[in-house]
XYZ file of N, CA, C and O in Angstrom:
412
model
N 17.737 2.917 -0.051
C 18.569 1.975 -0.770
C 18.255 0.574 -0.274
O 17.793 0.365 0.824
N 18.557 -0.381 -1.086
C 18.274 -1.771 -0.793
C 19.584 -2.560 -0.807
O 20.633 -2.034 -1.171
N 19.513 -3.812 -0.421
C 20.669 -4.704 -0.515
C 20.823 -5.151 -1.964
O 19.851 -5.145 -2.724
N 22.037 -5.590 -2.358
C 22.197 -6.153 -3.702
C 21.260 -7.351 -3.868
O 20.925 -8.034 -2.896
N 20.832 -7.606 -5.104
C 19.937 -8.727 -5.387
C 20.695 -9.760 -6.214
O 21.021 -9.504 -7.379
N 20.986 -10.896 -5.614
C 21.697 -11.969 -6.303
C 20.703 -12.714 -7.182
O 19.688 -13.221 -6.699
N 21.017 -12.771 -8.471
C 20.163 -13.463 -9.442
C 20.650 -14.894 -9.616
O 19.893 -15.837 -9.507
N 21.927 -15.035 -9.912
C 22.586 -16.337 -10.016
C 24.069 -16.119 -9.771
O 24.472 -15.028 -9.359
N 24.876 -17.138 -10.009
C 26.315 -17.037 -9.732
C 27.004 -15.942 -10.538
O 27.987 -15.364 -10.092
N 26.471 -15.640 -11.705
C 27.118 -14.674 -12.592
C 26.479 -13.287 -12.579
O 27.052 -12.353 -13.123
N 25.306 -13.160 -11.976
C 24.575 -11.886 -12.048
C 24.071 -11.438 -10.677
O 23.387 -12.192 -9.991
N 24.405 -10.207 -10.330
C 23.914 -9.569 -9.113
C 23.550 -8.132 -9.451
O 24.335 -7.422 -10.074
N 22.364 -7.729 -9.049
C 21.956 -6.339 -9.259
C 22.488 -5.522 -8.084
O 22.160 -5.814 -6.933
N 23.316 -4.505 -8.362
C 23.923 -3.712 -7.286
C 22.899 -2.929 -6.469
O 21.866 -2.493 -6.989
N 23.188 -2.751 -5.214
C 22.307 -2.013 -4.313
C 22.065 -0.589 -4.816
O 20.975 -0.056 -4.656
N 23.071 0.016 -5.440
C 22.948 1.391 -5.927
C 21.904 1.522 -7.037
O 21.405 2.621 -7.292
N 21.558 0.419 -7.692
C 20.579 0.448 -8.785
C 19.184 0.036 -8.325
O 18.269 -0.052 -9.133
N 19.042 -0.236 -7.029
C 17.765 -0.645 -6.452
C 17.338 0.354 -5.384
O 18.170 0.808 -4.599
N 16.079 0.687 -5.348
C 15.546 1.522 -4.272
C 14.109 1.097 -4.031
O 13.449 0.555 -4.916
N 13.633 1.349 -2.823
C 12.256 0.992 -2.534
C 11.625 2.010 -1.608
O 12.318 2.702 -0.876
N 10.323 2.090 -1.722
C 9.542 2.949 -0.847
C 8.324 2.163 -0.376
O 7.855 1.255 -1.054
N 7.836 2.539 0.791
C 6.612 1.946 1.321
C 5.503 2.977 1.196
O 5.703 4.153 1.478
N 4.363 2.529 0.729
C 3.212 3.408 0.548
C 1.987 2.753 1.168
O 1.986 1.557 1.459
N 0.958 3.523 1.365
C -0.262 2.980 1.927
C -0.949 2.065 0.926
O -1.076 2.395 -0.248
N -1.362 0.949 1.420
C -2.032 -0.043 0.595
C -3.513 0.290 0.485
O -4.116 0.766 1.445
N -4.087 0.031 -0.656
C -5.511 0.278 -0.852
C -6.339 -0.928 -0.479
O -5.832 -1.984 -0.134
N -7.633 -0.787 -0.520
C -8.531 -1.895 -0.271
C -8.858 -2.090 1.194
O -8.417 -1.344 2.056
N -9.640 -3.132 1.487
C -10.055 -3.385 2.858
C -8.871 -3.801 3.721
O -7.900 -4.349 3.229
N -8.964 -3.545 5.011
C -7.871 -3.942 5.881
C -8.074 -3.534 7.318
O -7.179 -3.642 8.133
N -9.236 -3.034 7.655
C -9.489 -2.678 9.042
C -9.052 -1.269 9.370
O -8.825 -0.440 8.495
N -8.882 -1.010 10.651
C -8.605 0.343 11.108
C -7.237 0.858 10.700
O -7.039 2.057 10.557
N -6.258 -0.028 10.516
C -4.897 0.423 10.230
C -4.618 0.665 8.750
O -3.541 1.128 8.398
N -5.573 0.347 7.878
C -5.315 0.436 6.445
C -4.883 1.836 6.014
O -4.060 1.982 5.112
N -5.385 2.860 6.646
C -5.028 4.223 6.255
C -3.871 4.795 7.054
O -3.516 5.952 6.899
N -3.295 4.003 7.946
C -2.218 4.484 8.807
C -0.887 3.804 8.524
O 0.157 4.376 8.770
N -0.932 2.576 8.044
C 0.276 1.774 7.901
C 0.691 1.686 6.438
O -0.110 1.325 5.582
N 1.945 2.012 6.169
C 2.468 1.940 4.808
C 3.116 0.576 4.608
O 4.304 0.394 4.849
N 2.319 -0.399 4.174
C 2.848 -1.751 4.026
C 3.093 -2.145 2.570
O 3.858 -3.068 2.304
N 2.464 -1.467 1.634
C 2.688 -1.747 0.218
C 4.090 -1.272 -0.143
O 4.535 -0.206 0.271
N 4.804 -2.078 -0.928
C 6.182 -1.761 -1.290
C 6.296 -1.551 -2.795
O 5.726 -2.308 -3.580
N 7.033 -0.515 -3.167
C 7.368 -0.263 -4.567
C 8.882 -0.343 -4.703
O 9.604 0.461 -4.118
N 9.345 -1.341 -5.434
C 10.775 -1.574 -5.655
C 11.135 -1.088 -7.052
O 10.481 -1.446 -8.030
N 12.164 -0.255 -7.129
C 12.596 0.299 -8.417
C 13.999 -0.202 -8.764
O 14.875 -0.232 -7.909
N 14.155 -0.572 -10.039
C 15.445 -1.022 -10.569
C 15.795 -0.154 -11.767
O 14.999 -0.007 -12.681
N 16.996 0.405 -11.761
C 17.437 1.302 -12.836
C 17.896 0.485 -14.038
O 19.086 0.323 -14.294
N 16.932 -0.034 -14.769
C 17.200 -0.880 -15.932
C 17.929 -0.121 -17.034
O 18.798 -0.662 -17.702
N 17.617 1.140 -17.198
C 18.201 1.936 -18.279
C 19.689 2.195 -18.124
O 20.381 2.413 -19.121
N 20.200 2.162 -16.891
C 21.602 2.504 -16.670
C 22.418 1.399 -16.026
O 23.571 1.608 -15.664
N 21.834 0.211 -15.865
C 22.546 -0.854 -15.183
C 23.725 -1.380 -16.011
O 23.655 -1.420 -17.240
N 24.765 -1.742 -15.304
C 25.911 -2.411 -15.942
C 25.960 -3.878 -15.555
O 26.847 -4.605 -15.965
N 24.979 -4.294 -14.753
C 24.938 -5.678 -14.272
C 24.405 -6.641 -15.334
O 24.637 -7.841 -15.238
N 23.710 -6.112 -16.327
C 23.123 -6.943 -17.381
C 23.570 -6.436 -18.742
O 23.678 -5.226 -18.954
N 23.785 -7.370 -19.678
C 24.187 -6.949 -21.015
C 22.981 -6.372 -21.772
O 21.843 -6.480 -21.327
N 23.256 -5.750 -22.897
C 22.220 -5.059 -23.669
C 21.089 -5.999 -24.085
O 19.916 -5.638 -23.983
N 21.416 -7.207 -24.535
C 20.380 -8.146 -24.965
C 19.451 -8.518 -23.811
O 18.230 -8.562 -23.975
N 20.024 -8.758 -22.642
C 19.220 -9.110 -21.475
C 18.359 -7.938 -21.047
O 17.178 -8.107 -20.722
N 18.917 -6.726 -21.062
C 18.137 -5.534 -20.709
C 16.974 -5.344 -21.668
O 15.862 -4.988 -21.247
N 17.205 -5.573 -22.949
C 16.151 -5.432 -23.953
C 15.042 -6.452 -23.715
O 13.856 -6.111 -23.758
N 15.428 -7.716 -23.453
C 14.429 -8.749 -23.169
C 13.666 -8.427 -21.887
O 12.444 -8.583 -21.825
N 14.375 -7.967 -20.862
C 13.733 -7.635 -19.592
C 12.734 -6.497 -19.772
O 11.627 -6.546 -19.234
N 13.088 -5.492 -20.547
C 12.169 -4.381 -20.812
C 10.914 -4.881 -21.529
O 9.805 -4.446 -21.227
N 11.093 -5.817 -22.460
C 9.942 -6.367 -23.190
C 9.054 -7.190 -22.262
O 7.826 -7.084 -22.317
N 9.670 -7.995 -21.398
C 8.914 -8.818 -20.453
C 8.172 -7.934 -19.452
O 7.016 -8.175 -19.128
N 8.836 -6.895 -18.959
C 8.251 -6.021 -17.937
C 7.155 -5.125 -18.515
O 6.256 -4.699 -17.791
N 7.253 -4.806 -19.788
C 6.210 -4.008 -20.445
C 6.015 -2.642 -19.818
O 6.964 -1.872 -19.685
N 4.796 -2.356 -19.389
C 4.453 -1.033 -18.874
C 5.037 -0.751 -17.490
O 4.908 0.363 -16.992
N 5.685 -1.740 -16.886
C 6.325 -1.501 -15.582
C 7.631 -0.722 -15.720
O 8.213 -0.310 -14.732
N 8.084 -0.510 -16.962
C 9.285 0.290 -17.215
C 8.832 1.662 -17.700
O 8.096 1.772 -18.676
N 9.310 2.720 -17.000
C 8.900 4.072 -17.390
C 9.830 4.641 -18.462
O 10.767 3.987 -18.913
N 9.573 5.869 -18.872
C 10.334 6.497 -19.953
C 11.797 6.748 -19.589
O 12.628 6.945 -20.464
N 12.120 6.734 -18.300
C 13.502 6.930 -17.857
C 14.246 5.611 -17.665
O 15.395 5.606 -17.230
N 13.579 4.494 -17.955
C 14.212 3.192 -17.840
C 14.173 2.595 -16.446
O 14.915 1.667 -16.142
N 13.272 3.087 -15.607
C 13.133 2.551 -14.256
C 12.050 1.475 -14.265
O 10.916 1.734 -14.667
N 12.407 0.273 -13.818
C 11.465 -0.829 -13.726
C 10.860 -0.815 -12.329
O 11.587 -0.818 -11.337
N 9.541 -0.801 -12.251
C 8.822 -0.718 -10.981
C 8.104 -2.033 -10.701
O 7.315 -2.504 -11.522
N 8.401 -2.611 -9.534
C 7.732 -3.834 -9.087
C 7.022 -3.510 -7.777
O 7.640 -2.956 -6.863
N 5.752 -3.849 -7.694
C 4.960 -3.561 -6.487
C 4.569 -4.857 -5.793
O 4.373 -5.877 -6.451
N 4.406 -4.771 -4.472
C 3.865 -5.895 -3.716
C 3.045 -5.374 -2.548
O 3.495 -4.518 -1.789
N 1.855 -5.915 -2.419
C 1.005 -5.650 -1.268
C 0.354 -6.961 -0.840
O -0.785 -7.017 -0.394
N 1.123 -8.028 -0.995
C 0.652 -9.379 -0.722
C 0.247 -9.572 0.743
O -0.708 -10.273 1.037
N 0.999 -8.954 1.648
C 0.717 -9.094 3.078
C 0.565 -7.713 3.703
O 0.764 -6.693 3.044
N 0.289 -7.686 4.991
C 0.220 -6.418 5.717
C 1.557 -6.083 6.354
O 1.663 -5.122 7.120
N 2.583 -6.873 6.052
C 3.918 -6.687 6.621
C 4.856 -6.095 5.565
O 5.077 -6.694 4.518
N 5.397 -4.931 5.868
C 6.247 -4.208 4.918
C 7.459 -5.028 4.471
O 7.758 -5.090 3.276
N 8.167 -5.655 5.400
C 9.370 -6.413 5.043
C 9.048 -7.654 4.217
O 9.793 -8.000 3.301
N 7.927 -8.301 4.503
C 7.517 -9.456 3.687
C 7.170 -9.001 2.281
O 7.462 -9.701 1.307
N 6.541 -7.842 2.160
C 6.231 -7.307 0.837
C 7.502 -6.925 0.085
O 7.571 -7.105 -1.137
N 8.498 -6.420 0.790
C 9.774 -6.118 0.148
C 10.422 -7.407 -0.361
O 10.909 -7.455 -1.491
N 10.412 -8.445 0.443
C 10.954 -9.738 0.008
C 10.205 -10.248 -1.216
O 10.811 -10.771 -2.153
N 8.887 -10.095 -1.222
C 8.073 -10.536 -2.352
C 8.406 -9.738 -3.613
O 8.540 -10.307 -4.702
N 8.558 -8.426 -3.476
C 8.902 -7.585 -4.633
C 10.280 -7.957 -5.179
O 10.478 -8.020 -6.393
N 11.241 -8.208 -4.278
C 12.573 -8.627 -4.718
C 12.511 -9.979 -5.438
O 13.184 -10.187 -6.444
N 11.678 -10.892 -4.950
C 11.511 -12.193 -5.606
C 10.893 -12.027 -6.991
O 11.304 -12.700 -7.951
N 9.919 -11.128 -7.100
C 9.297 -10.858 -8.405
C 10.319 -10.287 -9.389
O 10.354 -10.688 -10.559
N 11.146 -9.346 -8.928
C 12.171 -8.768 -9.795
C 13.169 -9.842 -10.216
O 13.550 -9.921 -11.385
N 13.601 -10.648 -9.268
C 14.548 -11.726 -9.579
C 13.962 -12.659 -10.638
O 14.636 -13.041 -11.589
N 12.684 -13.009 -10.501
C 12.017 -13.886 -11.462
C 11.997 -13.256 -12.861
O 12.231 -13.931 -13.864
N 11.721 -11.961 -12.937
C 11.729 -11.264 -14.225
C 13.111 -11.314 -14.872
O 13.253 -11.566 -16.076
N 14.145 -11.069 -14.071
C 15.509 -11.079 -14.597
C 15.903 -12.481 -15.052
O 16.494 -12.656 -16.126
N 15.546 -13.492 -14.279
C 15.840 -14.878 -14.663
C 15.176 -15.195 -15.999
O 15.787 -15.814 -16.884
N 13.936 -14.779 -16.177
C 13.240 -14.992 -17.451
C 13.962 -14.312 -18.591
O 14.050 -14.841 -19.702
N 14.488 -13.109 -18.347
C 15.194 -12.358 -19.394
C 16.543 -12.985 -19.740
O 17.000 -12.886 -20.872
N 17.159 -13.604 -18.757
C 18.460 -14.253 -19.013
C 18.289 -15.494 -19.860
O 19.122 -15.892 -20.605
């Protein structure tokens, strides 16, 4: 589970609708690349959220495109750094940006 994600004064995505996992990052990275799970996958339950109205959810699904699966889960990935927590912050920022665009 993750912390709630504050979008603006009127919108916050509840922690119960957010989850994340760390996975091994691909590509070059030295000896630790196959040992350290620094890539982050952040999931938001767009299909069942009550934090956003129907119009905003529809716009967000259109903006997110293929990042939304058939069950309505929006997946945001980050492997910007080799640090798991920084990647989580980056993924949360990406999700926040998507929601702001949809609003």
